[in-house]
Each structure stands twice: as C-alpha cells, then as structure tokens.
C-alpha cells in the first residue's frame, strides 16, 4: 500500500469514528433501551418439578404389553369362513398363564387350530371367551412370540360380526391378546347379555395381509391399504396400523367408497351399497368432524372409516377408527343421531379408551353429550337443547324406576335394557352436561382436550377424568369419582375444587411435589419442601406428630392440628392449624410471615403467593 493510500484510509476511519460517536450520543436512549432488552431478566424462573409434575398422568387401566400382530388371512365367501395365521409378539407379562380372547358366537366359533410359543407347540384350554396357555419356562425373555393358526366362521344374519346383504362386517375376527390390569391380573370378559360391549382390548400395532375376491371393496381401521391381484381372481390387501384397539374390516362387492380429506392429516373413507346415501353420510361426517375437532382437538390418527352395513345388523357400533351403522337407521330417521354418536367414538373409544364392561358410561355418556355439539353446529341451539331435554327425561325415569342403581354398575349388573340405556347413555350424558354448566364451554373444551393429550392410547376410568379436570382448573377436583358411585335417586354432587396456589420464593417459581392450595379462606403451603429449600433441616420431634426445624442456630417446633409454634422459646399462634395432605404437613401462610419473619404477599386473583427471605 502506498503512503498516500494509507493516509487516505486513516482519514476515512477518523471521519467514520467521529460520525459514529455522534450518532451514538444522539441515539443513546434508544440504544440503551435495546441493550437493556437483551439482558437476562430477573424474572421468575422454574425450579422444582414441572408445572404438572406434582400431578402426572395416571397409569392406564390396561398394562402396556406393546403387542404387535402380523396376520395373514383369507376370506372364503362360499364357506363363510376366514382362515389365517398370525405371529403375535408382546412383552413378557411373567404371569402363571397367558390369556387370549376369542370374541365369537357359540354357534359360529373362532377355532385355534395350532398354537406355538416360540418354536414349541403349546397346550391351551378355552373357557368362555378366554383361551389360556402356560408361558415358556424362560421367564427372563423380555418379549414372547406366539404363532397361531385359526379359523373363524363368519355368521350370516343379524349379527355385529358377520355377513348380511353381501356386506362383510369383520370386527372381532381373530384371536386377541388378553388385557392385564396394573396388578398383573388378567381381565375376565363377561358373558354377553344381549346389549353393551363385553370386550376388553389393549392397544397394538398391526401388519395385516388380507386376501378376498378381487371384486370386493374394503374399508378398515387404517385406510384402504395397498392391494395387488393374486391368483384365481383374488386380491391381497396389506394394512399397517399403529396403536389401535383392534383391527376391523368392512367390505362388499356392492360398496361404493368415497375418501374425504377432513384435514391435511386425516382421510376418512365412507362406504355404502347405495350411492344415493353417500351424500347424506358425507354431510353428517363433515359437520361432526368439524364440531368434534373444535371441542376435543384433531383426531390423532391418519385414517378413519364410516361404513353402512346391512339391515338388522349392528344398529350402530364403534370399532377402532371405524363408525359402523345399519341402513335401518335411514328408514327410522335416526342416522342423524347415531352416526354422529359413532363418529365421536373415534375420539372416545379408540383415541382414548375405557373398560367397556365396567366404565362404559365414560365414553357412551360423553359421545351422547357430543351429539349436542353436532346438533348445535348443524341445526342450532334449539335442536341441541331438545336433546338435553330427552336425556333429562330419561334420567328422571331412571331415578324413579331404578333408584338404587348407579353409573358405576358393571354391564352384567343391570336388570334390564332400560336401566342400562338410561344409566350409561342418558345419565352419563347429563353428568358431562352438568359439568359444562359449572365450568363453562371454554373450560369444558379445555378439559376434554387435556384428556386427549394426557391419555391418547391409554385406557382410563373416572379417576383419570378427575385428574385431567384438576389440571385444567389448576386445583384438586372431585366430580366424576364421587358421582359415579352416587345412587340414581340422588342428584349429582356439584364440582368441588381445591384451588392450587403458585409459589414464588425469592422471585423464582417453585413447584413443590404437594402444591400449595386454598382450603376455605386459608392458604396452606407444604412445610418441609419449602423450608428445606430455605436451608432448614426438618426432622420428626420426640412426640407424635411433632416436627423440628433447625437452621443457623434457630429451632422451631410445631405439631399437626395445633396452631401453636415455638421458635427460640417464644410461642406464636397461627391463624389455622397445620394439616396433613397426601402425607405432607401443610402450614397456613402466616407461618412464614409471623414466625419466620419473611416478606409474604398473596395475590388471590392470580392464586400466587410470594415469599421473600428479607426481614421485615
């Protein structure tokens, strides 16, 4: 670089620095504000557990064995029979027996023709719907494999599983792995009583290859599958399904099928033997999927199906990702109720399941309550209110004719169809309706969406609903569990909520395992968790129910159910007695202000207590 070039460069740099400095001086307030915005804020940071760490989702009522089915089967229409083989893998339950379920009819049975555990033939016995076999001696194996050959007779007539009017409704058509509870006990399916669903299921993955005549058109629990022609005019369709309760197929040579893209992630296949009825089915489905997605969130599956079957068959029935109904409903003018009902089961049967022979009010009542949202969206508030009037009337009949019954009755405990119908459907729907009235439409929708988020792919009961409701309301809610056991003669108990209180210590949000809460007009905080965080040692005292706190030469003594606290030989009296909640001693808020002498502020509207370790 030449000297003159260096001189010119230095002059330019000097001018730039001077000009920049002038700009900084002029714009300093703006620059300072921007720099301040980039600093780490001394805002409340999150410590302890996550916001719902003190209230994690409850375990499923069916123990996860992660079954995987690989099924190869063929339908022989002339013989009305399915022959198949399957490879079933699942986690070793380490039980004395292994249960399989056969959900068939005594006059048209499913027969296991051979069964092998691993590579060894296994003896088995059948008792009702249950097939039992001994597990292998190699108990250390983490996964077990069953090889099963089976033959399923398909009944011809007015049955849920069967063929009528050349429509094949293949629902429970293969052997299924049994369901365990969390105590490692197998559920025993009850004997059918002529109504309701005496079935236990568990979620599983499927790889199904199904052979049928080439002229047949099928819908399934997982879309249309991938088909290819095979010999003798037949076709083989392969399906792969993930996390479904069972795998169902409905097909016919007479079917016309239209696939509707409900949203970018969900395709619904709609099948009918009468093309003229497809339009009405599509209109109902469009409104139902829209209404339910708003209330429950999007369906977490890529495929669903709607199938109209022959007369006097299923009436209306839910299966995994399938809504099935009989063509009779068109003549009875009931399709506008029961098809939306069965579509709602896509959320409240397969996405989130329950024990159908035990807690079926949970899903049947909820899908009946869902029809309210469908009618409101399609026909207006008056039509929706009329449905509630019908539910209320039937609930009133239930209280008069069956006063000693309850929602908690099992399927086999009902004395009549009316008691069953009015209990699980009408009273169940009214239970949800009364909750919606108490918490409002927005919170009710938030509650249902939380159930879906917490328990998708799980089997739940009343306690799971109360827990999701607790999280929605940020408190400890009691509603479904007490009302499920309440006699029909008595009105519903109102929602009870003990509101949780957020705890902020020295400007940092703290989530104790047992959250602070309002009980009556008193705010209670978990003593041990908070004072340990503030440096105290906590131990049991010499007397029953007595606690000692020690730190920096200070010693405090307090007892359960006594408002008196001794600190360094001085006695204080709290505004309320300490309580034990879920094994934790909870003290009133003034303990920290009066005894500990900390700065305490409580925002009742925001449900937030702030404790600053600064002497007043």
Short mmCIF file of N, CA and C in Angstrom, two decimals, residues 419-575:
data_model
loop_
_atom_site.label_atom_id
_atom_site.label_comp_id
_atom_site.label_asym_id
_atom_site.label_seq_id
_atom_site.Cartn_x
_atom_site.Cartn_y
_atom_site.Cartn_z
N UNK A 419 -82.60 -49.90 32.11
CA UNK A 419 -81.67 -49.42 33.14
C UNK A 419 -80.29 -49.18 32.55
N UNK A 420 -79.84 -50.11 31.73
CA UNK A 420 -78.54 -49.96 31.06
C UNK A 420 -78.52 -48.70 30.19
N UNK A 421 -79.52 -48.52 29.35
CA UNK A 421 -79.56 -47.42 28.40
C UNK A 421 -79.67 -46.08 29.11
N UNK A 422 -80.60 -45.97 30.05
CA UNK A 422 -80.79 -44.71 30.75
C UNK A 422 -79.59 -44.37 31.64
N UNK A 423 -78.87 -45.37 32.11
CA UNK A 423 -77.72 -45.11 33.00
C UNK A 423 -76.52 -44.66 32.21
N UNK A 424 -75.99 -45.54 31.36
CA UNK A 424 -74.73 -45.25 30.69
C UNK A 424 -74.85 -44.18 29.62
N UNK A 425 -76.00 -44.08 28.97
CA UNK A 425 -76.16 -43.13 27.88
C UNK A 425 -76.75 -41.80 28.37
N UNK A 426 -77.96 -41.84 28.92
CA UNK A 426 -78.63 -40.58 29.28
C UNK A 426 -78.03 -39.95 30.53
N UNK A 427 -77.92 -40.73 31.61
CA UNK A 427 -77.36 -40.15 32.84
C UNK A 427 -75.89 -39.79 32.62
N UNK A 428 -75.17 -40.63 31.88
CA UNK A 428 -73.78 -40.30 31.57
C UNK A 428 -73.67 -38.98 30.83
N UNK A 429 -74.54 -38.77 29.85
CA UNK A 429 -74.52 -37.50 29.10
C UNK A 429 -74.83 -36.33 30.01
N UNK A 430 -75.79 -36.50 30.92
CA UNK A 430 -76.16 -35.40 31.82
C UNK A 430 -75.05 -35.08 32.81
N UNK A 431 -74.28 -36.08 33.19
CA UNK A 431 -73.15 -35.81 34.09
C UNK A 431 -72.16 -34.85 33.43
N UNK A 432 -71.86 -35.08 32.17
CA UNK A 432 -70.96 -34.16 31.45
C UNK A 432 -71.62 -32.80 31.25
N UNK A 433 -72.91 -32.81 30.93
CA UNK A 433 -73.62 -31.54 30.72
C UNK A 433 -73.58 -30.68 31.99
N UNK A 434 -73.82 -31.28 33.15
CA UNK A 434 -73.81 -30.51 34.38
C UNK A 434 -72.41 -29.95 34.68
N UNK A 435 -71.39 -30.68 34.33
CA UNK A 435 -70.03 -30.15 34.50
C UNK A 435 -69.83 -28.95 33.58
N UNK A 436 -70.27 -29.06 32.33
CA UNK A 436 -70.11 -27.95 31.38
C UNK A 436 -70.83 -26.71 31.89
N UNK A 437 -72.02 -26.88 32.49
CA UNK A 437 -72.74 -25.74 33.05
C UNK A 437 -71.95 -25.07 34.17
N UNK A 438 -71.20 -25.86 34.94
CA UNK A 438 -70.48 -25.30 36.09
C UNK A 438 -69.19 -24.60 35.71
N UNK A 439 -68.50 -25.11 34.68
CA UNK A 439 -67.19 -24.54 34.36
C UNK A 439 -67.20 -23.73 33.06
N UNK A 440 -68.29 -23.79 32.30
CA UNK A 440 -68.38 -23.02 31.07
C UNK A 440 -67.87 -23.79 29.86
N UNK A 441 -68.31 -23.36 28.68
CA UNK A 441 -67.97 -24.07 27.45
C UNK A 441 -66.46 -24.09 27.19
N UNK A 442 -65.80 -22.97 27.42
CA UNK A 442 -64.37 -22.90 27.11
C UNK A 442 -63.55 -23.84 27.99
N UNK A 443 -63.81 -23.80 29.28
CA UNK A 443 -63.07 -24.68 30.19
C UNK A 443 -63.43 -26.14 29.93
N UNK A 444 -64.69 -26.40 29.59
CA UNK A 444 -65.10 -27.77 29.30
C UNK A 444 -64.33 -28.31 28.10
N UNK A 445 -64.20 -27.51 27.07
CA UNK A 445 -63.42 -27.93 25.91
C UNK A 445 -61.95 -28.13 26.27
N UNK A 446 -61.41 -27.24 27.10
CA UNK A 446 -60.02 -27.39 27.55
C UNK A 446 -59.83 -28.69 28.31
N UNK A 447 -60.81 -29.02 29.13
CA UNK A 447 -60.77 -30.27 29.89
C UNK A 447 -60.73 -31.48 28.95
N UNK A 448 -61.62 -31.52 27.96
CA UNK A 448 -61.66 -32.66 27.04
C UNK A 448 -60.38 -32.75 26.22
N UNK A 449 -59.84 -31.63 25.82
CA UNK A 449 -58.57 -31.65 25.07
C UNK A 449 -57.43 -32.15 25.95
N UNK A 450 -57.47 -31.81 27.22
CA UNK A 450 -56.42 -32.30 28.11
C UNK A 450 -56.54 -33.82 28.30
N UNK A 451 -57.76 -34.34 28.40
CA UNK A 451 -57.93 -35.79 28.48
C UNK A 451 -57.30 -36.45 27.26
N UNK A 452 -57.55 -35.89 26.08
CA UNK A 452 -56.96 -36.43 24.87
C UNK A 452 -55.43 -36.34 24.90
N UNK A 453 -54.90 -35.22 25.34
CA UNK A 453 -53.43 -35.07 25.38
C UNK A 453 -52.80 -36.02 26.40
N UNK A 454 -53.41 -36.10 27.58
CA UNK A 454 -52.83 -36.92 28.64
C UNK A 454 -52.92 -38.41 28.34
N UNK A 455 -54.02 -38.83 27.72
CA UNK A 455 -54.34 -40.26 27.73
C UNK A 455 -54.57 -40.86 26.34
N UNK A 456 -54.09 -40.21 25.30
CA UNK A 456 -54.20 -40.82 23.98
C UNK A 456 -53.46 -42.15 23.98
N UNK A 457 -54.16 -43.20 23.54
CA UNK A 457 -53.56 -44.53 23.55
C UNK A 457 -53.56 -45.20 24.91
N UNK A 458 -54.40 -44.72 25.84
CA UNK A 458 -54.50 -45.30 27.18
C UNK A 458 -55.94 -45.72 27.46
N UNK A 459 -56.11 -46.56 28.48
CA UNK A 459 -57.43 -46.99 28.92
C UNK A 459 -57.68 -46.33 30.27
N UNK A 460 -58.76 -45.56 30.37
CA UNK A 460 -58.94 -44.70 31.54
C UNK A 460 -60.24 -45.01 32.28
N UNK A 461 -60.35 -44.44 33.49
CA UNK A 461 -61.54 -44.55 34.31
C UNK A 461 -61.89 -43.20 34.91
N UNK A 462 -62.83 -43.16 35.87
CA UNK A 462 -63.27 -41.88 36.45
C UNK A 462 -62.15 -41.08 37.09
N UNK A 463 -61.19 -41.75 37.75
CA UNK A 463 -60.10 -41.01 38.41
C UNK A 463 -59.25 -40.26 37.39
N UNK A 464 -59.09 -40.81 36.20
CA UNK A 464 -58.33 -40.12 35.16
C UNK A 464 -59.04 -38.83 34.74
N UNK A 465 -60.37 -38.89 34.66
CA UNK A 465 -61.12 -37.69 34.31
C UNK A 465 -60.96 -36.62 35.39
N UNK A 466 -61.05 -37.02 36.65
CA UNK A 466 -60.89 -36.04 37.73
C UNK A 466 -59.50 -35.43 37.72
N UNK A 467 -58.50 -36.23 37.38
CA UNK A 467 -57.16 -35.67 37.35
C UNK A 467 -56.99 -34.66 36.21
N UNK A 468 -57.50 -34.99 35.03
CA UNK A 468 -57.43 -34.04 33.91
C UNK A 468 -58.23 -32.77 34.24
N UNK A 469 -59.35 -32.93 34.92
CA UNK A 469 -60.13 -31.77 35.33
C UNK A 469 -59.35 -30.94 36.34
N UNK A 470 -58.64 -31.60 37.25
CA UNK A 470 -57.81 -30.88 38.22
C UNK A 470 -56.75 -30.04 37.53
N UNK A 471 -56.12 -30.62 36.53
CA UNK A 471 -55.08 -29.88 35.81
C UNK A 471 -55.68 -28.72 35.03
N UNK A 472 -56.85 -28.91 34.47
CA UNK A 472 -57.49 -27.85 33.72
C UNK A 472 -57.84 -26.68 34.63
N UNK A 473 -58.30 -26.98 35.83
CA UNK A 473 -58.73 -25.94 36.76
C UNK A 473 -57.63 -25.52 37.72
N UNK A 474 -56.45 -26.10 37.59
CA UNK A 474 -55.31 -25.81 38.47
C UNK A 474 -55.71 -25.96 39.93
N UNK A 475 -56.18 -27.16 40.23
CA UNK A 475 -56.58 -27.46 41.59
C UNK A 475 -56.81 -28.94 41.74
N UNK A 476 -57.35 -29.33 42.86
CA UNK A 476 -57.70 -30.72 43.08
C UNK A 476 -59.22 -30.85 42.97
N UNK A 477 -59.67 -31.45 41.86
CA UNK A 477 -61.10 -31.51 41.56
C UNK A 477 -61.67 -32.87 41.93
N UNK A 478 -62.89 -32.85 42.45
CA UNK A 478 -63.63 -34.07 42.75
C UNK A 478 -65.00 -33.94 42.10
N UNK A 479 -65.23 -34.80 41.10
CA UNK A 479 -66.51 -34.74 40.40
C UNK A 479 -66.93 -36.11 39.88
N UNK A 480 -66.11 -36.71 39.03
CA UNK A 480 -66.50 -37.95 38.38
C UNK A 480 -66.48 -39.14 39.34
N UNK A 481 -65.46 -39.26 40.15
CA UNK A 481 -65.37 -40.40 41.06
C UNK A 481 -66.54 -40.42 42.04
N UNK A 482 -66.84 -39.33 42.75
CA UNK A 482 -67.98 -39.40 43.69
C UNK A 482 -69.32 -39.56 42.99
N UNK A 483 -69.50 -38.96 41.82
CA UNK A 483 -70.79 -39.06 41.14
C UNK A 483 -71.01 -40.42 40.49
N UNK A 484 -69.93 -41.11 40.12
CA UNK A 484 -70.09 -42.44 39.53
C UNK A 484 -70.72 -43.41 40.52
N UNK A 485 -70.42 -43.24 41.80
CA UNK A 485 -70.95 -44.15 42.82
C UNK A 485 -72.26 -43.65 43.44
N UNK A 486 -72.72 -42.49 43.04
CA UNK A 486 -73.89 -41.89 43.67
C UNK A 486 -75.17 -42.59 43.20
N UNK A 487 -76.08 -42.95 44.13
CA UNK A 487 -77.32 -43.64 43.73
C UNK A 487 -78.16 -42.78 42.79
N UNK A 488 -78.89 -43.45 41.92
CA UNK A 488 -79.72 -42.76 40.95
C UNK A 488 -80.77 -41.86 41.60
N UNK A 489 -81.19 -42.20 42.81
CA UNK A 489 -82.23 -41.41 43.48
C UNK A 489 -81.72 -40.01 43.85
N UNK A 490 -80.41 -39.86 43.97
CA UNK A 490 -79.83 -38.60 44.44
C UNK A 490 -79.36 -37.74 43.27
N UNK A 491 -79.48 -36.43 43.37
CA UNK A 491 -78.97 -35.56 42.31
C UNK A 491 -77.44 -35.60 42.28
N UNK A 492 -76.88 -35.11 41.18
CA UNK A 492 -75.42 -35.06 41.05
C UNK A 492 -74.83 -34.16 42.13
N UNK A 493 -73.68 -34.56 42.64
CA UNK A 493 -72.91 -33.68 43.52
C UNK A 493 -72.27 -32.58 42.68
N UNK A 494 -72.23 -31.36 43.17
CA UNK A 494 -71.57 -30.30 42.40
C UNK A 494 -70.06 -30.52 42.38
N UNK A 495 -69.42 -29.90 41.42
CA UNK A 495 -67.97 -29.94 41.33
C UNK A 495 -67.35 -29.32 42.58
N UNK A 496 -66.37 -30.02 43.15
CA UNK A 496 -65.60 -29.48 44.27
C UNK A 496 -64.16 -29.29 43.80
N UNK A 497 -63.63 -28.09 44.00
CA UNK A 497 -62.26 -27.80 43.57
C UNK A 497 -61.52 -27.11 44.69
N UNK A 498 -60.40 -27.66 45.05
CA UNK A 498 -59.49 -27.01 45.97
C UNK A 498 -58.38 -26.40 45.12
N UNK A 499 -58.40 -25.08 44.97
CA UNK A 499 -57.53 -24.41 44.02
C UNK A 499 -56.07 -24.47 44.46
N UNK A 500 -55.20 -24.78 43.51
CA UNK A 500 -53.77 -24.73 43.77
C UNK A 500 -53.29 -23.28 43.75
N UNK A 501 -52.22 -23.04 44.46
CA UNK A 501 -51.64 -21.71 44.55
C UNK A 501 -50.19 -21.80 44.08
N UNK A 502 -49.83 -20.96 43.12
CA UNK A 502 -48.44 -20.91 42.66
C UNK A 502 -47.56 -20.33 43.76
N UNK A 503 -46.37 -20.90 43.91
CA UNK A 503 -45.45 -20.49 44.96
C UNK A 503 -44.21 -19.86 44.34
N UNK A 504 -43.92 -18.62 44.72
CA UNK A 504 -42.75 -17.91 44.22
C UNK A 504 -41.87 -17.59 45.41
N UNK A 505 -40.64 -18.11 45.40
CA UNK A 505 -39.70 -17.90 46.51
C UNK A 505 -38.51 -17.10 45.98
N UNK A 506 -38.30 -15.94 46.54
CA UNK A 506 -37.21 -15.07 46.10
C UNK A 506 -37.23 -14.88 44.58
N UNK A 507 -38.42 -14.58 44.06
CA UNK A 507 -38.64 -14.30 42.64
C UNK A 507 -38.44 -15.50 41.73
N UNK A 508 -38.41 -16.70 42.30
CA UNK A 508 -38.29 -17.90 41.46
C UNK A 508 -39.48 -18.80 41.73
N UNK A 509 -40.19 -19.17 40.63
CA UNK A 509 -41.35 -20.05 40.78
C UNK A 509 -40.87 -21.43 41.20
N UNK A 510 -41.55 -21.97 42.21
CA UNK A 510 -41.18 -23.27 42.76
C UNK A 510 -42.41 -24.17 42.73
N UNK A 511 -42.25 -25.37 42.15
CA UNK A 511 -43.35 -26.32 42.06
C UNK A 511 -43.10 -27.48 43.03
N UNK A 512 -43.61 -27.39 44.23
CA UNK A 512 -43.43 -28.50 45.18
C UNK A 512 -44.22 -29.72 44.75
N UNK A 513 -43.80 -30.88 45.22
CA UNK A 513 -44.50 -32.12 44.87
C UNK A 513 -45.94 -32.10 45.37
N UNK A 514 -46.15 -31.48 46.54
CA UNK A 514 -47.51 -31.25 47.05
C UNK A 514 -47.77 -29.76 46.96
N UNK A 515 -48.61 -29.34 46.01
CA UNK A 515 -48.75 -27.90 45.77
C UNK A 515 -49.47 -27.18 46.89
N UNK A 516 -49.13 -25.89 47.02
CA UNK A 516 -49.89 -25.02 47.92
C UNK A 516 -51.32 -24.93 47.41
N UNK A 517 -52.24 -24.62 48.32
CA UNK A 517 -53.65 -24.61 47.92
C UNK A 517 -54.48 -23.75 48.86
N UNK A 518 -55.65 -23.38 48.35
CA UNK A 518 -56.64 -22.70 49.18
C UNK A 518 -57.61 -23.73 49.73
N UNK A 519 -57.82 -23.69 51.01
CA UNK A 519 -58.85 -24.51 51.62
C UNK A 519 -59.68 -23.58 52.49
N UNK A 520 -60.91 -23.38 52.04
CA UNK A 520 -61.71 -22.36 52.69
C UNK A 520 -61.10 -20.99 52.41
N UNK A 521 -60.84 -20.23 53.44
CA UNK A 521 -60.22 -18.91 53.28
C UNK A 521 -58.74 -18.92 53.66
N UNK A 522 -58.17 -20.12 53.84
CA UNK A 522 -56.79 -20.22 54.27
C UNK A 522 -55.93 -20.79 53.15
N UNK A 523 -54.75 -20.20 52.98
CA UNK A 523 -53.76 -20.72 52.03
C UNK A 523 -52.78 -21.59 52.81
N UNK A 524 -52.63 -22.83 52.36
CA UNK A 524 -51.70 -23.77 53.01
C UNK A 524 -50.53 -24.06 52.07
N UNK A 525 -49.34 -24.14 52.68
CA UNK A 525 -48.12 -24.44 51.92
C UNK A 525 -47.44 -25.66 52.52
N UNK A 526 -46.75 -26.46 51.68
CA UNK A 526 -46.05 -27.64 52.20
C UNK A 526 -44.82 -27.22 52.99
N UNK A 527 -44.82 -27.52 54.27
CA UNK A 527 -43.77 -27.02 55.16
C UNK A 527 -42.39 -27.54 54.77
N UNK A 528 -42.22 -28.87 54.75
CA UNK A 528 -40.89 -29.44 54.60
C UNK A 528 -40.23 -29.03 53.30
N UNK A 529 -40.99 -29.09 52.20
CA UNK A 529 -40.38 -28.78 50.90
C UNK A 529 -39.89 -27.34 50.82
N UNK A 530 -40.65 -26.43 51.41
CA UNK A 530 -40.26 -25.02 51.31
C UNK A 530 -39.12 -24.68 52.26
N UNK A 531 -39.21 -25.11 53.53
CA UNK A 531 -38.16 -24.72 54.47
C UNK A 531 -36.83 -25.42 54.16
N UNK A 532 -36.89 -26.63 53.60
CA UNK A 532 -35.64 -27.26 53.17
C UNK A 532 -34.98 -26.43 52.08
N UNK A 533 -35.79 -25.90 51.20
CA UNK A 533 -35.26 -25.04 50.14
C UNK A 533 -34.65 -23.77 50.72
N UNK A 534 -35.12 -23.34 51.90
CA UNK A 534 -34.61 -22.14 52.54
C UNK A 534 -33.48 -22.44 53.54
N UNK A 535 -33.01 -23.68 53.56
CA UNK A 535 -31.83 -24.01 54.35
C UNK A 535 -32.07 -24.67 55.67
N UNK A 536 -33.30 -25.01 56.00
CA UNK A 536 -33.59 -25.64 57.28
C UNK A 536 -33.50 -27.16 57.18
N UNK A 537 -33.12 -27.76 58.28
CA UNK A 537 -33.21 -29.21 58.42
C UNK A 537 -34.55 -29.53 59.07
N UNK A 538 -35.22 -30.53 58.55
CA UNK A 538 -36.55 -30.89 59.06
C UNK A 538 -36.48 -32.33 59.57
N UNK A 539 -36.99 -32.54 60.77
CA UNK A 539 -36.99 -33.89 61.33
C UNK A 539 -38.21 -34.06 62.23
N UNK A 540 -38.53 -35.32 62.51
CA UNK A 540 -39.63 -35.62 63.43
C UNK A 540 -39.19 -35.33 64.85
N UNK A 541 -40.10 -34.77 65.63
CA UNK A 541 -39.80 -34.47 67.01
C UNK A 541 -39.99 -35.68 67.92
N UNK A 542 -39.70 -35.53 69.20
CA UNK A 542 -39.82 -36.66 70.13
C UNK A 542 -41.27 -37.08 70.41
N UNK A 543 -42.21 -36.20 70.15
CA UNK A 543 -43.61 -36.50 70.41
C UNK A 543 -44.33 -36.81 69.10
N UNK A 544 -45.36 -37.65 69.12
CA UNK A 544 -46.10 -37.98 67.89
C UNK A 544 -46.67 -36.73 67.22
N UNK A 545 -46.47 -36.65 65.91
CA UNK A 545 -47.00 -35.52 65.16
C UNK A 545 -46.22 -34.24 65.32
N UNK A 546 -45.04 -34.31 65.98
CA UNK A 546 -44.25 -33.10 66.22
C UNK A 546 -43.13 -33.01 65.17
N UNK A 547 -42.83 -31.76 64.76
CA UNK A 547 -41.79 -31.51 63.76
C UNK A 547 -40.80 -30.49 64.31
N UNK A 548 -39.52 -30.70 63.98
CA UNK A 548 -38.45 -29.79 64.38
C UNK A 548 -37.81 -29.19 63.14
N UNK A 549 -37.57 -27.88 63.17
CA UNK A 549 -36.88 -27.18 62.09
C UNK A 549 -35.64 -26.52 62.69
N UNK A 550 -34.49 -26.74 62.08
CA UNK A 550 -33.25 -26.16 62.61
C UNK A 550 -32.45 -25.54 61.48
N UNK A 551 -31.91 -24.31 61.77
CA UNK A 551 -31.02 -23.65 60.83
C UNK A 551 -30.41 -22.44 61.51
N UNK A 552 -29.10 -22.26 61.33
CA UNK A 552 -28.40 -21.07 61.80
C UNK A 552 -28.71 -20.76 63.26
N UNK A 553 -28.71 -21.80 64.08
CA UNK A 553 -28.93 -21.62 65.50
C UNK A 553 -30.38 -21.45 65.91
N UNK A 554 -31.29 -21.45 64.96
CA UNK A 554 -32.71 -21.32 65.28
C UNK A 554 -33.35 -22.70 65.35
N UNK A 555 -34.30 -22.85 66.26
CA UNK A 555 -35.04 -24.11 66.37
C UNK A 555 -36.52 -23.80 66.50
N UNK A 556 -37.30 -24.47 65.65
CA UNK A 556 -38.75 -24.28 65.68
C UNK A 556 -39.40 -25.63 65.93
N UNK A 557 -40.48 -25.60 66.70
CA UNK A 557 -41.27 -26.80 66.98
C UNK A 557 -42.75 -26.52 66.66
N UNK A 558 -43.36 -27.48 65.99
CA UNK A 558 -44.80 -27.35 65.73
C UNK A 558 -45.40 -28.74 65.65
N UNK A 559 -46.71 -28.80 65.82
CA UNK A 559 -47.41 -30.09 65.80
C UNK A 559 -48.59 -30.03 64.83
N UNK A 560 -48.91 -31.19 64.30
CA UNK A 560 -50.11 -31.31 63.49
C UNK A 560 -51.32 -30.97 64.37
N UNK A 561 -52.29 -30.30 63.77
CA UNK A 561 -53.57 -29.98 64.41
C UNK A 561 -53.43 -29.09 65.65
N UNK A 562 -52.31 -28.35 65.71
CA UNK A 562 -52.15 -27.36 66.79
C UNK A 562 -51.67 -26.06 66.17
N UNK A 563 -52.31 -24.94 66.49
CA UNK A 563 -51.89 -23.67 65.90
C UNK A 563 -50.63 -23.09 66.55
N UNK A 564 -50.15 -23.70 67.63
CA UNK A 564 -49.01 -23.14 68.37
C UNK A 564 -47.69 -23.57 67.75
N UNK A 565 -46.78 -22.59 67.59
CA UNK A 565 -45.43 -22.83 67.08
C UNK A 565 -44.46 -22.20 68.06
N UNK A 566 -43.44 -22.98 68.46
CA UNK A 566 -42.41 -22.46 69.37
C UNK A 566 -41.16 -22.18 68.57
N UNK A 567 -40.65 -20.95 68.70
CA UNK A 567 -39.42 -20.56 68.00
C UNK A 567 -38.51 -19.86 69.00
N UNK A 568 -37.39 -20.51 69.27
CA UNK A 568 -36.41 -19.94 70.20
C UNK A 568 -37.09 -19.52 71.51
N UNK A 569 -37.85 -20.45 72.07
CA UNK A 569 -38.53 -20.28 73.36
C UNK A 569 -39.70 -19.31 73.31
N UNK A 570 -40.00 -18.74 72.14
CA UNK A 570 -41.16 -17.86 72.02
C UNK A 570 -42.27 -18.62 71.31
N UNK A 571 -43.52 -18.44 71.76
CA UNK A 571 -44.66 -19.17 71.18
C UNK A 571 -45.50 -18.23 70.33
N UNK A 572 -45.82 -18.72 69.14
CA UNK A 572 -46.68 -17.99 68.20
C UNK A 572 -47.95 -18.82 67.97
N UNK A 573 -49.02 -18.14 67.68
CA UNK A 573 -50.28 -18.84 67.36
C UNK A 573 -50.67 -18.51 65.92
N UNK A 574 -50.77 -19.56 65.12
CA UNK A 574 -51.12 -19.40 63.72
C UNK A 574 -52.62 -19.17 63.55
N UNK A 575 -52.99 -18.67 62.39
CA UNK A 575 -54.40 -18.39 62.11
C UNK A 575 -55.21 -19.66 61.93
#
